[in-house]
Amino acid sequence: SEIRFGEWEHITSTLTPNDILIQENNFIYFTTMGGLLVFNIHTESFEHYGKNLFEYLDLNKIIKDDYNNFIVGSNSPDGSIQVFNNLLSLNDYIDSFEGIEKIINLESNNSYLFASYQTQSNFGILIFEYQNGIPIYKDFYDDFPYQITNITDLDIFEKYIIITTPEGILKGNY
């Protein structure tokens, strides 16, 4: 049988979306170069969160963890991680990483949050351990078996971190 798409509608704004998270509560969350855009599916309306919520507006990645936190990673000038509760109230702002320009990917399980990052000349992984439902910085890793030029994806499988790079796929335990 042939797949047919329905009529397309333009539902974004000029804020340049970077990532999307669709939630069961009928909201779609978009990280953008100008903050967070939330689309209510039922009312077909947008709400924009900018300087009123974020320190830096160039947002790159969004996930929801097992503790119902929204975790948002940002682009330059400061690769930071912001943790919000389900009411979009800030729980934690993590930006104490000198030289990190961009949070590329985020991935979590019930014990850890992992964030791939980019500095001016390097790539690596930040490791956070959950304490009372909030990720607390634990360590970083940037010593890969060979030089990598990007981390395009990051996943957790059992006790392994798997990253995709232009040079190949790497698997390491945590």
Short mmCIF file of N, CA and C in Angstrom, two decimals, residues 9-165:
data_model
loop_
_atom_site.label_atom_id
_atom_site.label_comp_id
_atom_site.label_asym_id
_atom_site.label_seq_id
_atom_site.Cartn_x
_atom_site.Cartn_y
_atom_site.Cartn_z
N GLU A 9 1.14 21.85 6.94
CA GLU A 9 0.97 23.19 7.48
C GLU A 9 2.29 23.65 8.07
N HIS A 10 2.57 24.92 7.95
CA HIS A 10 3.77 25.50 8.55
C HIS A 10 3.40 25.91 9.98
N ILE A 11 3.98 25.20 10.99
CA ILE A 11 3.59 25.47 12.38
C ILE A 11 4.71 26.07 13.20
N THR A 12 5.83 26.38 12.61
CA THR A 12 6.94 26.94 13.38
C THR A 12 6.99 28.44 13.24
N SER A 13 7.98 29.00 13.90
CA SER A 13 8.18 30.43 13.82
C SER A 13 9.52 30.69 13.15
N THR A 14 9.97 31.92 13.23
CA THR A 14 11.26 32.27 12.64
C THR A 14 12.40 32.06 13.64
N LEU A 15 12.19 31.31 14.70
CA LEU A 15 13.18 31.12 15.75
C LEU A 15 14.19 30.00 15.45
N THR A 16 14.13 29.37 14.31
CA THR A 16 15.03 28.31 13.87
C THR A 16 15.07 27.15 14.86
N PRO A 17 14.14 26.22 14.76
CA PRO A 17 14.11 25.07 15.67
C PRO A 17 15.32 24.15 15.48
N ASN A 18 15.82 23.61 16.61
CA ASN A 18 16.96 22.70 16.59
C ASN A 18 16.60 21.28 17.00
N ASP A 19 15.64 21.13 17.91
CA ASP A 19 15.26 19.81 18.42
C ASP A 19 13.78 19.83 18.77
N ILE A 20 13.21 18.63 18.89
CA ILE A 20 11.78 18.51 19.17
C ILE A 20 11.57 17.40 20.19
N LEU A 21 10.61 17.63 21.09
CA LEU A 21 10.21 16.64 22.09
C LEU A 21 8.70 16.66 22.16
N ILE A 22 8.08 15.52 21.85
CA ILE A 22 6.62 15.41 21.88
C ILE A 22 6.24 14.67 23.16
N GLN A 23 5.36 15.26 23.95
CA GLN A 23 4.96 14.69 25.23
C GLN A 23 3.52 14.20 25.19
N GLU A 24 3.24 13.22 26.05
CA GLU A 24 1.91 12.62 26.13
C GLU A 24 0.86 13.64 26.56
N ASN A 25 1.28 14.69 27.26
CA ASN A 25 0.31 15.68 27.73
C ASN A 25 -0.09 16.66 26.63
N ASN A 26 0.18 16.28 25.40
CA ASN A 26 -0.28 17.02 24.24
C ASN A 26 0.45 18.33 23.98
N PHE A 27 1.70 18.39 24.39
CA PHE A 27 2.53 19.53 24.09
C PHE A 27 3.73 19.08 23.27
N ILE A 28 4.18 19.96 22.39
CA ILE A 28 5.39 19.73 21.62
C ILE A 28 6.37 20.83 22.01
N TYR A 29 7.57 20.42 22.41
CA TYR A 29 8.60 21.36 22.85
C TYR A 29 9.67 21.44 21.77
N PHE A 30 10.01 22.67 21.39
CA PHE A 30 11.04 22.92 20.38
C PHE A 30 12.15 23.74 21.01
N THR A 31 13.39 23.26 20.95
CA THR A 31 14.50 24.14 21.28
C THR A 31 14.80 24.93 20.02
N THR A 32 15.09 26.21 20.20
CA THR A 32 15.34 27.08 19.06
C THR A 32 16.55 27.95 19.34
N MET A 33 16.96 28.69 18.34
CA MET A 33 18.05 29.64 18.51
C MET A 33 17.60 30.87 19.28
N GLY A 34 16.32 30.92 19.67
CA GLY A 34 15.79 32.06 20.40
C GLY A 34 15.02 31.67 21.65
N GLY A 35 15.28 30.48 22.20
CA GLY A 35 14.61 30.05 23.42
C GLY A 35 13.83 28.76 23.19
N LEU A 36 12.83 28.56 24.03
CA LEU A 36 12.00 27.36 23.97
C LEU A 36 10.63 27.74 23.44
N LEU A 37 10.15 26.98 22.48
CA LEU A 37 8.84 27.19 21.88
C LEU A 37 7.98 25.99 22.26
N VAL A 38 6.81 26.23 22.84
CA VAL A 38 5.91 25.15 23.25
C VAL A 38 4.63 25.27 22.45
N PHE A 39 4.26 24.17 21.78
CA PHE A 39 3.05 24.14 20.96
C PHE A 39 2.01 23.28 21.66
N ASN A 40 0.84 23.84 21.93
CA ASN A 40 -0.28 23.13 22.52
C ASN A 40 -1.09 22.52 21.38
N ILE A 41 -1.13 21.22 21.33
CA ILE A 41 -1.79 20.52 20.23
C ILE A 41 -3.29 20.79 20.21
N HIS A 42 -3.92 20.87 21.39
CA HIS A 42 -5.37 21.06 21.45
C HIS A 42 -5.80 22.47 21.05
N THR A 43 -5.08 23.47 21.52
CA THR A 43 -5.48 24.85 21.19
C THR A 43 -4.78 25.36 19.94
N GLU A 44 -3.83 24.58 19.43
CA GLU A 44 -3.02 24.96 18.27
C GLU A 44 -2.41 26.35 18.47
N SER A 45 -1.84 26.53 19.66
CA SER A 45 -1.22 27.81 19.97
C SER A 45 0.21 27.60 20.48
N PHE A 46 1.03 28.62 20.31
CA PHE A 46 2.42 28.60 20.73
C PHE A 46 2.61 29.47 21.97
N GLU A 47 3.57 29.08 22.79
CA GLU A 47 4.05 29.93 23.85
C GLU A 47 5.57 29.92 23.77
N HIS A 48 6.14 31.12 23.84
CA HIS A 48 7.59 31.26 23.73
C HIS A 48 8.19 31.59 25.09
N TYR A 49 9.28 30.88 25.44
CA TYR A 49 10.02 31.16 26.67
C TYR A 49 11.41 31.61 26.25
N GLY A 50 11.75 32.82 26.62
CA GLY A 50 13.04 33.39 26.24
C GLY A 50 13.82 33.83 27.45
N LYS A 51 14.18 35.12 27.46
CA LYS A 51 15.00 35.68 28.55
C LYS A 51 14.32 35.56 29.91
N ASN A 52 13.00 35.41 29.92
CA ASN A 52 12.29 35.25 31.18
C ASN A 52 12.59 33.91 31.85
N LEU A 53 13.19 32.96 31.11
CA LEU A 53 13.44 31.63 31.65
C LEU A 53 14.88 31.18 31.47
N PHE A 54 15.54 31.62 30.40
CA PHE A 54 16.86 31.10 30.05
C PHE A 54 17.94 32.16 30.16
N GLU A 55 19.11 31.73 30.59
CA GLU A 55 20.28 32.61 30.62
C GLU A 55 20.79 32.85 29.20
N TYR A 56 20.91 31.76 28.43
CA TYR A 56 21.31 31.84 27.02
C TYR A 56 20.18 31.27 26.17
N LEU A 57 19.88 31.91 25.08
CA LEU A 57 18.70 31.55 24.29
C LEU A 57 18.97 30.57 23.16
N ASP A 58 20.22 30.37 22.76
CA ASP A 58 20.53 29.47 21.65
C ASP A 58 20.53 28.04 22.17
N LEU A 59 19.35 27.42 22.15
CA LEU A 59 19.16 26.09 22.73
C LEU A 59 19.29 25.02 21.65
N ASN A 60 19.93 23.92 22.01
CA ASN A 60 20.25 22.90 21.02
C ASN A 60 19.47 21.60 21.22
N LYS A 61 19.33 21.13 22.43
CA LYS A 61 18.81 19.78 22.67
C LYS A 61 17.86 19.81 23.86
N ILE A 62 16.81 18.97 23.82
CA ILE A 62 15.89 18.83 24.95
C ILE A 62 15.52 17.37 25.13
N ILE A 63 15.51 16.92 26.40
CA ILE A 63 15.02 15.58 26.73
C ILE A 63 14.19 15.70 28.00
N LYS A 64 13.43 14.67 28.30
CA LYS A 64 12.73 14.56 29.57
C LYS A 64 13.26 13.30 30.24
N ASP A 65 13.71 13.44 31.49
CA ASP A 65 14.33 12.30 32.17
C ASP A 65 13.32 11.51 32.98
N ASP A 66 13.79 10.47 33.67
CA ASP A 66 12.92 9.60 34.47
C ASP A 66 12.33 10.30 35.69
N TYR A 67 12.84 11.48 36.01
CA TYR A 67 12.36 12.24 37.17
C TYR A 67 11.43 13.39 36.76
N ASN A 68 10.97 13.35 35.52
CA ASN A 68 10.08 14.37 34.94
C ASN A 68 10.73 15.74 34.83
N ASN A 69 12.04 15.77 34.77
CA ASN A 69 12.76 17.01 34.49
C ASN A 69 12.89 17.18 32.99
N PHE A 70 12.75 18.42 32.54
CA PHE A 70 13.15 18.76 31.18
C PHE A 70 14.60 19.21 31.28
N ILE A 71 15.46 18.63 30.46
CA ILE A 71 16.87 18.99 30.47
C ILE A 71 17.20 19.57 29.11
N VAL A 72 17.75 20.79 29.13
CA VAL A 72 18.00 21.53 27.90
C VAL A 72 19.48 21.85 27.81
N GLY A 73 20.08 21.54 26.66
CA GLY A 73 21.48 21.87 26.40
C GLY A 73 21.56 23.03 25.43
N SER A 74 22.55 23.89 25.62
CA SER A 74 22.64 25.09 24.79
C SER A 74 23.89 25.09 23.92
N ASN A 75 23.83 25.96 22.92
CA ASN A 75 24.96 26.21 22.02
C ASN A 75 25.82 27.34 22.58
N SER A 76 26.77 27.78 21.76
CA SER A 76 27.65 28.87 22.17
C SER A 76 26.85 30.15 22.37
N PRO A 77 27.30 31.06 23.17
CA PRO A 77 28.68 31.20 23.63
C PRO A 77 29.00 30.35 24.85
N ASP A 78 27.99 29.71 25.46
CA ASP A 78 28.23 28.98 26.69
C ASP A 78 27.45 27.68 26.64
N GLY A 79 28.15 26.58 26.46
CA GLY A 79 27.50 25.28 26.44
C GLY A 79 27.03 24.90 27.83
N SER A 80 25.81 25.25 28.15
CA SER A 80 25.29 25.01 29.49
C SER A 80 24.17 23.98 29.44
N ILE A 81 23.80 23.50 30.63
CA ILE A 81 22.69 22.57 30.80
C ILE A 81 21.74 23.19 31.81
N GLN A 82 20.46 23.26 31.44
CA GLN A 82 19.45 23.81 32.33
C GLN A 82 18.42 22.73 32.61
N VAL A 83 18.07 22.59 33.89
CA VAL A 83 17.14 21.54 34.34
C VAL A 83 15.88 22.22 34.87
N PHE A 84 14.73 21.85 34.27
CA PHE A 84 13.45 22.43 34.64
C PHE A 84 12.51 21.33 35.11
N ASN A 85 11.58 21.68 36.01
CA ASN A 85 10.55 20.71 36.36
C ASN A 85 9.46 20.74 35.29
N ASN A 86 8.43 19.93 35.49
CA ASN A 86 7.39 19.84 34.45
C ASN A 86 6.53 21.09 34.35
N LEU A 87 6.69 22.05 35.26
CA LEU A 87 5.99 23.34 35.15
C LEU A 87 6.90 24.41 34.56
N LEU A 88 8.03 23.99 34.02
CA LEU A 88 9.04 24.87 33.43
C LEU A 88 9.57 25.89 34.45
N SER A 89 9.79 25.40 35.65
CA SER A 89 10.44 26.20 36.69
C SER A 89 11.87 25.68 36.83
N LEU A 90 12.84 26.58 36.82
CA LEU A 90 14.25 26.19 36.83
C LEU A 90 14.62 25.49 38.13
N ASN A 91 15.16 24.25 38.00
CA ASN A 91 15.68 23.50 39.15
C ASN A 91 17.18 23.67 39.29
N ASP A 92 17.89 23.75 38.16
CA ASP A 92 19.35 23.86 38.21
C ASP A 92 19.86 24.43 36.90
N TYR A 93 20.90 25.22 37.01
CA TYR A 93 21.57 25.81 35.86
C TYR A 93 23.04 25.43 35.98
N ILE A 94 23.54 24.64 35.03
CA ILE A 94 24.90 24.11 35.11
C ILE A 94 25.71 24.71 33.97
N ASP A 95 26.63 25.60 34.32
CA ASP A 95 27.45 26.24 33.29
C ASP A 95 28.90 26.41 33.73
N SER A 96 29.34 25.61 34.66
CA SER A 96 30.68 25.76 35.22
C SER A 96 31.75 25.01 34.43
N PHE A 97 31.52 24.77 33.17
CA PHE A 97 32.45 24.01 32.35
C PHE A 97 33.24 24.96 31.47
N GLU A 98 34.43 25.28 31.87
CA GLU A 98 35.25 26.24 31.13
C GLU A 98 35.59 25.70 29.75
N GLY A 99 35.34 26.50 28.74
CA GLY A 99 35.72 26.15 27.37
C GLY A 99 34.68 25.39 26.59
N ILE A 100 33.63 24.91 27.23
CA ILE A 100 32.60 24.18 26.48
C ILE A 100 31.74 25.18 25.72
N GLU A 101 31.68 24.98 24.41
CA GLU A 101 30.94 25.89 23.55
C GLU A 101 29.53 25.40 23.25
N LYS A 102 29.34 24.07 23.28
CA LYS A 102 28.08 23.53 22.79
C LYS A 102 27.79 22.19 23.44
N ILE A 103 26.55 22.00 23.88
CA ILE A 103 26.06 20.69 24.29
C ILE A 103 25.41 20.08 23.05
N ILE A 104 25.96 18.96 22.60
CA ILE A 104 25.51 18.37 21.34
C ILE A 104 24.30 17.46 21.55
N ASN A 105 24.43 16.53 22.50
CA ASN A 105 23.38 15.56 22.76
C ASN A 105 23.23 15.33 24.25
N LEU A 106 22.05 14.89 24.65
CA LEU A 106 21.76 14.52 26.03
C LEU A 106 21.11 13.15 26.03
N GLU A 107 21.43 12.36 27.03
CA GLU A 107 20.81 11.04 27.18
C GLU A 107 20.82 10.70 28.66
N SER A 108 19.75 10.09 29.17
CA SER A 108 19.71 9.77 30.59
C SER A 108 19.05 8.42 30.82
N ASN A 109 19.37 7.86 31.99
CA ASN A 109 18.63 6.73 32.52
C ASN A 109 18.29 7.09 33.96
N ASN A 110 17.87 6.15 34.78
CA ASN A 110 17.45 6.53 36.13
C ASN A 110 18.61 6.84 37.06
N SER A 111 19.84 6.60 36.65
CA SER A 111 21.00 6.86 37.51
C SER A 111 21.90 7.98 36.99
N TYR A 112 22.01 8.13 35.67
CA TYR A 112 22.98 9.05 35.09
C TYR A 112 22.39 9.89 33.97
N LEU A 113 22.99 11.06 33.81
CA LEU A 113 22.76 11.91 32.64
C LEU A 113 24.09 12.04 31.93
N PHE A 114 24.10 11.85 30.63
CA PHE A 114 25.30 12.01 29.81
C PHE A 114 25.05 13.13 28.81
N ALA A 115 26.06 13.94 28.61
CA ALA A 115 25.95 15.05 27.66
C ALA A 115 27.20 15.06 26.80
N SER A 116 27.04 14.95 25.49
CA SER A 116 28.21 15.11 24.61
C SER A 116 28.39 16.61 24.38
N TYR A 117 29.66 17.01 24.29
CA TYR A 117 29.96 18.44 24.20
C TYR A 117 31.07 18.70 23.20
N GLN A 118 31.18 19.98 22.84
CA GLN A 118 32.22 20.45 21.94
C GLN A 118 32.93 21.63 22.59
N THR A 119 34.26 21.60 22.57
CA THR A 119 35.06 22.77 22.92
C THR A 119 35.61 23.32 21.61
N GLN A 120 36.49 24.28 21.68
CA GLN A 120 37.03 24.87 20.45
C GLN A 120 37.72 23.82 19.59
N SER A 121 38.40 22.86 20.21
CA SER A 121 39.17 21.89 19.42
C SER A 121 38.98 20.44 19.86
N ASN A 122 37.95 20.17 20.67
CA ASN A 122 37.83 18.83 21.23
C ASN A 122 36.36 18.47 21.42
N PHE A 123 36.11 17.17 21.59
CA PHE A 123 34.78 16.66 21.87
C PHE A 123 34.88 15.72 23.06
N GLY A 124 33.80 15.61 23.82
CA GLY A 124 33.83 14.73 24.98
C GLY A 124 32.44 14.47 25.52
N ILE A 125 32.42 13.80 26.68
CA ILE A 125 31.17 13.43 27.32
C ILE A 125 31.22 13.88 28.78
N LEU A 126 30.20 14.62 29.21
CA LEU A 126 30.03 14.98 30.61
C LEU A 126 29.17 13.91 31.28
N ILE A 127 29.49 13.57 32.51
CA ILE A 127 28.76 12.54 33.23
C ILE A 127 28.20 13.17 34.51
N PHE A 128 26.90 12.98 34.70
CA PHE A 128 26.21 13.47 35.89
C PHE A 128 25.54 12.29 36.58
N GLU A 129 25.53 12.30 37.89
CA GLU A 129 24.84 11.27 38.65
C GLU A 129 23.63 11.90 39.32
N TYR A 130 22.49 11.22 39.27
CA TYR A 130 21.28 11.77 39.87
C TYR A 130 21.33 11.65 41.39
N GLN A 131 21.03 12.76 42.05
CA GLN A 131 20.88 12.79 43.50
C GLN A 131 19.58 13.54 43.79
N ASN A 132 18.65 12.86 44.43
CA ASN A 132 17.32 13.44 44.72
C ASN A 132 16.64 13.96 43.46
N GLY A 133 16.80 13.25 42.36
CA GLY A 133 16.13 13.59 41.12
C GLY A 133 16.77 14.71 40.31
N ILE A 134 17.92 15.20 40.74
CA ILE A 134 18.62 16.28 40.04
C ILE A 134 20.00 15.76 39.60
N PRO A 135 20.39 16.00 38.34
CA PRO A 135 21.72 15.55 37.90
C PRO A 135 22.83 16.44 38.51
N ILE A 136 23.82 15.78 39.12
CA ILE A 136 24.96 16.45 39.74
C ILE A 136 26.21 16.04 38.97
N TYR A 137 27.02 17.03 38.59
CA TYR A 137 28.23 16.75 37.81
C TYR A 137 29.14 15.77 38.54
N LYS A 138 29.62 14.76 37.79
CA LYS A 138 30.51 13.75 38.36
C LYS A 138 31.88 13.75 37.70
N ASP A 139 31.91 13.74 36.36
CA ASP A 139 33.19 13.60 35.66
C ASP A 139 32.99 13.95 34.18
N PHE A 140 34.10 13.93 33.45
CA PHE A 140 34.03 14.09 32.00
C PHE A 140 34.99 13.08 31.37
N TYR A 141 34.79 12.84 30.09
CA TYR A 141 35.65 11.92 29.36
C TYR A 141 35.91 12.50 27.98
N ASP A 142 37.19 12.64 27.64
CA ASP A 142 37.54 13.12 26.30
C ASP A 142 38.76 12.40 25.73
N ASP A 143 39.09 11.27 26.32
CA ASP A 143 40.26 10.50 25.90
C ASP A 143 39.81 9.27 25.11
N PHE A 144 39.50 9.48 23.86
CA PHE A 144 39.02 8.40 23.00
C PHE A 144 40.19 7.66 22.37
N PRO A 145 39.99 6.45 21.86
CA PRO A 145 41.12 5.69 21.30
C PRO A 145 41.77 6.33 20.08
N TYR A 146 41.08 7.26 19.45
CA TYR A 146 41.63 8.00 18.32
C TYR A 146 40.95 9.36 18.26
N GLN A 147 41.53 10.27 17.51
CA GLN A 147 41.00 11.63 17.36
C GLN A 147 39.63 11.57 16.69
N ILE A 148 38.65 12.24 17.28
CA ILE A 148 37.33 12.33 16.66
C ILE A 148 37.05 13.78 16.30
N THR A 149 36.28 13.96 15.23
CA THR A 149 36.00 15.31 14.73
C THR A 149 34.58 15.78 15.04
N ASN A 150 33.75 14.91 15.64
CA ASN A 150 32.40 15.27 16.02
C ASN A 150 31.78 14.10 16.76
N ILE A 151 30.81 14.38 17.60
CA ILE A 151 29.95 13.34 18.18
C ILE A 151 28.56 13.65 17.65
N THR A 152 28.08 12.81 16.75
CA THR A 152 26.80 13.09 16.11
C THR A 152 25.62 12.47 16.85
N ASP A 153 25.88 11.44 17.68
CA ASP A 153 24.80 10.83 18.45
C ASP A 153 25.39 10.20 19.69
N LEU A 154 24.56 10.06 20.71
CA LEU A 154 24.94 9.49 21.99
C LEU A 154 23.77 8.67 22.49
N ASP A 155 24.01 7.42 22.85
CA ASP A 155 22.95 6.55 23.36
C ASP A 155 23.47 5.75 24.53
N ILE A 156 22.55 5.28 25.38
CA ILE A 156 22.87 4.41 26.49
C ILE A 156 22.22 3.07 26.22
N PHE A 157 22.99 2.01 26.38
CA PHE A 157 22.47 0.66 26.24
C PHE A 157 23.08 -0.19 27.35
N GLU A 158 22.22 -0.68 28.24
CA GLU A 158 22.66 -1.44 29.41
C GLU A 158 23.70 -0.62 30.17
N LYS A 159 24.93 -1.08 30.29
CA LYS A 159 25.98 -0.35 31.01
C LYS A 159 26.98 0.28 30.05
N TYR A 160 26.53 0.60 28.84
CA TYR A 160 27.42 1.14 27.82
C TYR A 160 26.94 2.49 27.33
N ILE A 161 27.89 3.34 27.02
CA ILE A 161 27.65 4.58 26.29
C ILE A 161 28.09 4.31 24.86
N ILE A 162 27.25 4.60 23.91
CA ILE A 162 27.58 4.40 22.50
C ILE A 162 27.52 5.76 21.82
N ILE A 163 28.62 6.13 21.17
CA ILE A 163 28.64 7.40 20.44
C ILE A 163 28.90 7.13 18.96
N THR A 164 28.26 7.95 18.15
CA THR A 164 28.46 7.91 16.71
C THR A 164 29.31 9.10 16.33
N THR A 165 30.37 8.84 15.58
CA THR A 165 31.28 9.89 15.13
C THR A 165 31.51 9.72 13.63
#
